[in-house]
């Protein structure tokens, strides 16, 4: 079992695909800032990395978080508690380095995607391997999904969520919730 505080989420905005299969940098979505922070806080994860090489986008995230931190209302305190998990970094490797510094060793890095890939691991196997590592970093895509090089650089790929309906286009926010339930709950 991996302690949730040693598990981290990364939301990657580059390199990801666009709908034509080109590698692009996607824009940070406000929904992703708030909802993934709340899901992360709910599961007790150690941090939520928003990875974008665009400084203006990182500044935007900082402004959103700062806005809520400075709101003088008890009603916003739960939101702030979740947003406090957010760290902005340029690239996924920066998130890996940050986790390594915080946890004293390289995290087990897992990529996610909707398509089935050869050699992907079941959640139970990811849990087992992560428990042997200093930490776990689970990477999610934006746009039309993580670029091939992210899968190549990861230590493992998690089996896709497949509800058997033939429709497999989850919003990333839902995918994060389901994956954290599989990897961290119980
Ligand atoms: C490609 S982005 C889609 C962004 C979209 N604009 C949205 O509404 O969120 C979705 C990400 O969620 C995760 N995801 C989606 N479906 C999944 C599945 N079936 N299994 C595992 N992860 C999935 C992956 O990380 C994927 O890169």
mmCIF file of C-alpha atoms and ligand atoms in Angstrom:
data_model
loop_
_atom_site.group_PDB
_atom_site.id
_atom_site.type_symbol
_atom_site.label_atom_id
_atom_site.label_comp_id
_atom_site.label_asym_id
_atom_site.label_seq_id
_atom_site.Cartn_x
_atom_site.Cartn_y
_atom_site.Cartn_z
ATOM 1 C CA UNK A 1 0.000 0.000 0.000
ATOM 2 C CA UNK A 2 1.327 3.435 -0.883
ATOM 3 C CA UNK A 3 0.730 6.245 1.585
ATOM 4 C CA UNK A 4 -1.398 8.850 -0.236
ATOM 5 C CA UNK A 5 0.952 11.624 0.903
ATOM 6 C CA UNK A 6 3.655 9.947 -1.231
ATOM 7 C CA UNK A 7 1.409 9.920 -4.301
ATOM 8 C CA UNK A 8 1.386 12.871 -6.701
ATOM 9 C CA UNK A 9 -0.670 13.863 -9.718
ATOM 10 C CA UNK A 10 0.760 15.580 -12.828
ATOM 11 C CA UNK A 11 -1.414 17.203 -15.477
ATOM 12 C CA UNK A 12 0.634 17.575 -18.654
ATOM 13 C CA UNK A 13 -0.008 20.382 -21.166
ATOM 14 C CA UNK A 14 3.055 19.666 -23.302
ATOM 15 C CA UNK A 15 3.784 17.476 -25.165
ATOM 16 C CA UNK A 16 0.207 16.425 -25.945
ATOM 17 C CA UNK A 17 -1.621 15.717 -29.195
ATOM 18 C CA UNK A 18 -4.236 17.877 -30.855
ATOM 19 C CA UNK A 19 -7.129 16.332 -32.765
ATOM 20 C CA UNK A 20 -5.007 16.020 -35.925
ATOM 21 C CA UNK A 21 -2.235 14.126 -34.118
ATOM 22 C CA UNK A 22 0.162 17.053 -34.013
ATOM 23 C CA UNK A 23 2.180 17.695 -30.861
ATOM 24 C CA UNK A 24 1.003 20.904 -29.225
ATOM 25 C CA UNK A 25 0.863 22.775 -25.933
ATOM 26 C CA UNK A 26 -2.693 22.876 -24.602
ATOM 27 C CA UNK A 27 -4.126 25.719 -22.543
ATOM 28 C CA UNK A 28 -4.733 25.249 -18.825
ATOM 29 C CA UNK A 29 -8.442 24.862 -18.076
ATOM 30 C CA UNK A 30 -9.996 26.455 -14.996
ATOM 31 C CA UNK A 31 -12.043 23.316 -14.451
ATOM 32 C CA UNK A 32 -8.865 21.264 -14.269
ATOM 33 C CA UNK A 33 -7.292 23.659 -11.754
ATOM 34 C CA UNK A 34 -10.195 23.406 -9.308
ATOM 35 C CA UNK A 35 -11.611 19.937 -9.827
ATOM 36 C CA UNK A 36 -8.344 17.999 -9.903
ATOM 37 C CA UNK A 37 -7.153 19.919 -6.833
ATOM 38 C CA UNK A 38 -10.320 18.862 -4.988
ATOM 39 C CA UNK A 39 -10.045 15.256 -6.104
ATOM 40 C CA UNK A 40 -6.375 15.241 -5.062
ATOM 41 C CA UNK A 41 -7.197 16.669 -1.646
ATOM 42 C CA UNK A 42 -9.995 14.136 -1.190
ATOM 43 C CA UNK A 43 -7.571 11.249 -1.677
ATOM 44 C CA UNK A 44 -4.885 12.916 0.456
ATOM 45 C CA UNK A 45 -2.241 13.092 -2.276
ATOM 46 C CA UNK A 46 0.995 14.958 -1.614
ATOM 47 C CA UNK A 47 0.750 17.428 -4.496
ATOM 48 C CA UNK A 48 -0.817 18.255 -7.834
ATOM 49 C CA UNK A 49 1.598 19.417 -10.525
ATOM 50 C CA UNK A 50 0.274 21.515 -13.384
ATOM 51 C CA UNK A 51 2.936 21.204 -16.085
ATOM 52 C CA UNK A 52 3.098 23.828 -18.808
ATOM 53 C CA UNK A 53 6.143 25.379 -20.454
ATOM 54 C CA UNK A 54 4.208 28.631 -20.995
ATOM 55 C CA UNK A 55 5.107 31.092 -18.238
ATOM 56 C CA UNK A 56 1.920 33.123 -18.779
ATOM 57 C CA UNK A 57 -0.130 29.968 -18.150
ATOM 58 C CA UNK A 58 1.771 29.221 -14.958
ATOM 59 C CA UNK A 59 1.195 32.824 -13.873
ATOM 60 C CA UNK A 60 -2.504 32.377 -14.610
ATOM 61 C CA UNK A 61 -2.652 29.342 -12.323
ATOM 62 C CA UNK A 62 -0.828 31.318 -9.634
ATOM 63 C CA UNK A 63 -3.317 34.163 -9.979
ATOM 64 C CA UNK A 64 -6.291 31.815 -9.632
ATOM 65 C CA UNK A 65 -4.831 30.226 -6.520
ATOM 66 C CA UNK A 66 -3.849 33.646 -5.136
ATOM 67 C CA UNK A 67 -7.328 34.999 -5.746
ATOM 68 C CA UNK A 68 -8.940 32.325 -3.604
ATOM 69 C CA UNK A 69 -6.238 32.490 -0.938
ATOM 70 C CA UNK A 70 -6.891 36.181 -0.467
ATOM 71 C CA UNK A 71 -10.694 35.832 -0.431
ATOM 72 C CA UNK A 72 -11.628 36.692 3.117
ATOM 73 C CA UNK A 73 -14.417 34.174 3.588
ATOM 74 C CA UNK A 74 -14.735 31.044 5.627
ATOM 75 C CA UNK A 75 -16.808 29.561 2.811
ATOM 76 C CA UNK A 76 -13.744 29.425 0.566
ATOM 77 C CA UNK A 77 -11.471 27.686 3.054
ATOM 78 C CA UNK A 78 -12.205 24.178 1.723
ATOM 79 C CA UNK A 79 -11.392 25.311 -1.784
ATOM 80 C CA UNK A 80 -8.147 26.936 -0.643
ATOM 81 C CA UNK A 81 -7.150 23.761 1.191
ATOM 82 C CA UNK A 82 -7.392 21.894 -2.117
ATOM 83 C CA UNK A 83 -5.744 24.598 -4.231
ATOM 84 C CA UNK A 84 -2.797 24.598 -1.815
ATOM 85 C CA UNK A 85 -1.760 21.250 -3.342
ATOM 86 C CA UNK A 86 -1.034 22.894 -6.703
ATOM 87 C CA UNK A 87 2.538 23.333 -7.900
ATOM 88 C CA UNK A 88 3.263 24.819 -11.305
ATOM 89 C CA UNK A 89 6.237 23.525 -13.266
ATOM 90 C CA UNK A 90 7.442 23.759 -16.855
ATOM 91 C CA UNK A 91 7.739 20.111 -17.844
ATOM 92 C CA UNK A 92 6.911 16.729 -16.394
ATOM 93 C CA UNK A 93 10.613 16.161 -15.651
ATOM 94 C CA UNK A 94 10.513 19.184 -13.338
ATOM 95 C CA UNK A 95 7.688 17.525 -11.421
ATOM 96 C CA UNK A 96 9.706 14.298 -11.203
ATOM 97 C CA UNK A 97 12.680 16.267 -9.827
ATOM 98 C CA UNK A 98 10.498 18.062 -7.316
ATOM 99 C CA UNK A 99 8.984 14.808 -6.022
ATOM 100 C CA UNK A 100 12.458 13.281 -5.856
ATOM 101 C CA UNK A 101 13.644 16.165 -3.658
ATOM 102 C CA UNK A 102 10.542 16.028 -1.447
ATOM 103 C CA UNK A 103 10.509 12.248 -0.991
ATOM 104 C CA UNK A 104 14.197 11.423 -1.067
ATOM 105 C CA UNK A 105 14.112 9.237 -4.157
ATOM 106 C CA UNK A 106 12.841 8.943 -7.699
ATOM 107 C CA UNK A 107 9.085 8.424 -7.934
ATOM 108 C CA UNK A 108 7.590 5.523 -9.847
ATOM 109 C CA UNK A 109 6.185 7.407 -12.864
ATOM 110 C CA UNK A 110 2.964 6.083 -14.393
ATOM 111 C CA UNK A 111 1.338 7.374 -17.586
ATOM 112 C CA UNK A 112 -2.388 7.111 -18.334
ATOM 113 C CA UNK A 113 -4.418 7.067 -21.530
ATOM 114 C CA UNK A 114 -7.710 5.840 -22.932
ATOM 115 C CA UNK A 115 -6.151 3.489 -25.501
ATOM 116 C CA UNK A 116 -5.021 -0.007 -24.540
ATOM 117 C CA UNK A 117 -1.244 -0.386 -24.880
ATOM 118 C CA UNK A 118 0.905 -3.501 -24.827
ATOM 119 C CA UNK A 119 2.614 -4.061 -21.507
ATOM 120 C CA UNK A 120 0.311 -1.816 -19.506
ATOM 121 C CA UNK A 121 -0.078 -2.688 -15.828
ATOM 122 C CA UNK A 122 -3.173 -3.371 -13.746
ATOM 123 C CA UNK A 123 -3.778 -1.043 -10.831
ATOM 124 C CA UNK A 124 -2.888 -3.756 -8.328
ATOM 125 C CA UNK A 125 0.550 -4.152 -9.951
ATOM 126 C CA UNK A 126 1.134 -0.380 -9.996
ATOM 127 C CA UNK A 127 0.262 -0.293 -6.301
ATOM 128 C CA UNK A 128 2.779 -3.039 -5.615
ATOM 129 C CA UNK A 129 5.604 -1.369 -7.538
ATOM 130 C CA UNK A 130 4.851 2.086 -6.173
ATOM 131 C CA UNK A 131 5.029 0.740 -2.632
ATOM 132 C CA UNK A 132 8.648 -0.249 -3.316
ATOM 133 C CA UNK A 133 9.558 3.229 -4.632
ATOM 134 C CA UNK A 134 10.084 6.481 -2.778
ATOM 135 C CA UNK A 135 6.879 7.909 -4.264
ATOM 136 C CA UNK A 136 4.311 7.584 -7.039
ATOM 137 C CA UNK A 137 3.695 10.175 -9.765
ATOM 138 C CA UNK A 138 0.626 9.580 -11.953
ATOM 139 C CA UNK A 139 0.561 11.539 -15.226
ATOM 140 C CA UNK A 140 -2.564 12.608 -17.070
ATOM 141 C CA UNK A 141 -2.956 14.207 -20.474
ATOM 142 C CA UNK A 142 -4.863 17.171 -21.842
ATOM 143 C CA UNK A 143 -5.859 17.972 -25.411
ATOM 144 C CA UNK A 144 -6.052 14.634 -27.244
ATOM 145 C CA UNK A 145 -3.782 12.881 -24.780
ATOM 146 C CA UNK A 146 -0.155 12.418 -23.759
ATOM 147 C CA UNK A 147 2.419 12.325 -26.551
ATOM 148 C CA UNK A 148 4.222 9.066 -27.227
ATOM 149 C CA UNK A 149 7.443 10.357 -25.682
ATOM 150 C CA UNK A 150 5.696 10.738 -22.298
ATOM 151 C CA UNK A 151 4.630 7.091 -22.407
ATOM 152 C CA UNK A 152 8.180 6.180 -23.415
ATOM 153 C CA UNK A 153 9.739 8.074 -20.510
ATOM 154 C CA UNK A 154 7.328 6.697 -17.893
ATOM 155 C CA UNK A 155 8.212 3.664 -15.781
ATOM 156 C CA UNK A 156 4.839 2.088 -16.555
ATOM 157 C CA UNK A 157 1.498 2.635 -18.231
ATOM 158 C CA UNK A 158 -1.676 1.985 -16.267
ATOM 159 C CA UNK A 159 -4.357 -0.181 -17.886
ATOM 160 C CA UNK A 160 -7.023 2.133 -19.331
ATOM 161 C CA UNK A 161 -10.339 2.540 -17.566
ATOM 162 C CA UNK A 162 -12.786 0.537 -19.663
ATOM 163 C CA UNK A 163 -16.417 0.444 -18.617
ATOM 164 C CA UNK A 164 -17.258 -1.815 -21.549
ATOM 165 C CA UNK A 165 -19.735 0.577 -23.156
ATOM 166 C CA UNK A 166 -17.677 1.136 -26.290
ATOM 167 C CA UNK A 167 -17.460 4.836 -25.425
ATOM 168 C CA UNK A 168 -14.156 5.724 -23.830
ATOM 169 C CA UNK A 169 -13.740 9.494 -23.755
ATOM 170 C CA UNK A 170 -13.536 10.464 -20.115
ATOM 171 C CA UNK A 171 -12.835 14.027 -19.114
ATOM 172 C CA UNK A 172 -9.457 14.098 -17.438
ATOM 173 C CA UNK A 173 -11.065 15.196 -14.177
ATOM 174 C CA UNK A 174 -13.150 12.013 -14.031
ATOM 175 C CA UNK A 175 -10.167 9.896 -15.054
ATOM 176 C CA UNK A 176 -8.105 11.320 -12.170
ATOM 177 C CA UNK A 177 -10.847 10.430 -9.688
ATOM 178 C CA UNK A 178 -11.241 6.869 -10.931
ATOM 179 C CA UNK A 179 -7.492 6.260 -11.117
ATOM 180 C CA UNK A 180 -6.875 7.595 -7.595
ATOM 181 C CA UNK A 181 -9.683 5.385 -6.295
ATOM 182 C CA UNK A 182 -8.003 2.369 -7.918
ATOM 183 C CA UNK A 183 -4.489 3.235 -6.787
ATOM 184 C CA UNK A 184 -5.026 4.718 -3.339
ATOM 185 C CA UNK A 185 -8.340 3.687 -1.824
ATOM 186 C CA UNK A 186 -8.702 0.963 0.759
HETATM 187 C C1 LIG B 1 -6.969 13.402 -23.538
HETATM 188 S S1 LIG B 1 -7.439 14.248 -22.075
HETATM 189 C C2 LIG B 1 -8.994 14.955 -22.583
HETATM 190 C C3 LIG B 1 -9.062 16.394 -22.238
HETATM 191 C C4 LIG B 1 -10.473 16.845 -22.438
HETATM 192 N N1 LIG B 1 -10.482 18.077 -23.104
HETATM 193 C C5 LIG B 1 -11.251 16.857 -21.122
HETATM 194 O O1 LIG B 1 -12.418 17.086 -21.149
HETATM 195 O O2 LIG B 1 -10.714 16.609 -20.069
HETATM 196 C C6 LIG B 1 -8.028 12.989 -21.043
HETATM 197 C C7 LIG B 1 -6.954 12.353 -20.161
HETATM 198 O O3 LIG B 1 -7.649 11.655 -19.135
HETATM 199 C C8 LIG B 1 -7.065 10.390 -18.954
HETATM 200 N N2 LIG B 1 -8.022 9.392 -19.470
HETATM 201 C C9 LIG B 1 -9.093 9.603 -20.250
HETATM 202 N N3 LIG B 1 -9.739 8.443 -20.495
HETATM 203 C C10 LIG B 1 -9.054 7.489 -19.829
HETATM 204 C C11 LIG B 1 -9.215 6.072 -19.686
HETATM 205 N N4 LIG B 1 -10.207 5.438 -20.277
HETATM 206 N N5 LIG B 1 -8.317 5.403 -18.934
HETATM 207 C C12 LIG B 1 -7.303 6.054 -18.315
HETATM 208 N N6 LIG B 1 -7.105 7.392 -18.425
HETATM 209 C C13 LIG B 1 -7.965 8.093 -19.169
HETATM 210 C C14 LIG B 1 -5.762 10.389 -19.721
HETATM 211 O O4 LIG B 1 -4.748 10.915 -18.902
HETATM 212 C C15 LIG B 1 -6.080 11.338 -20.870
HETATM 213 O O5 LIG B 1 -4.922 11.901 -21.413
#
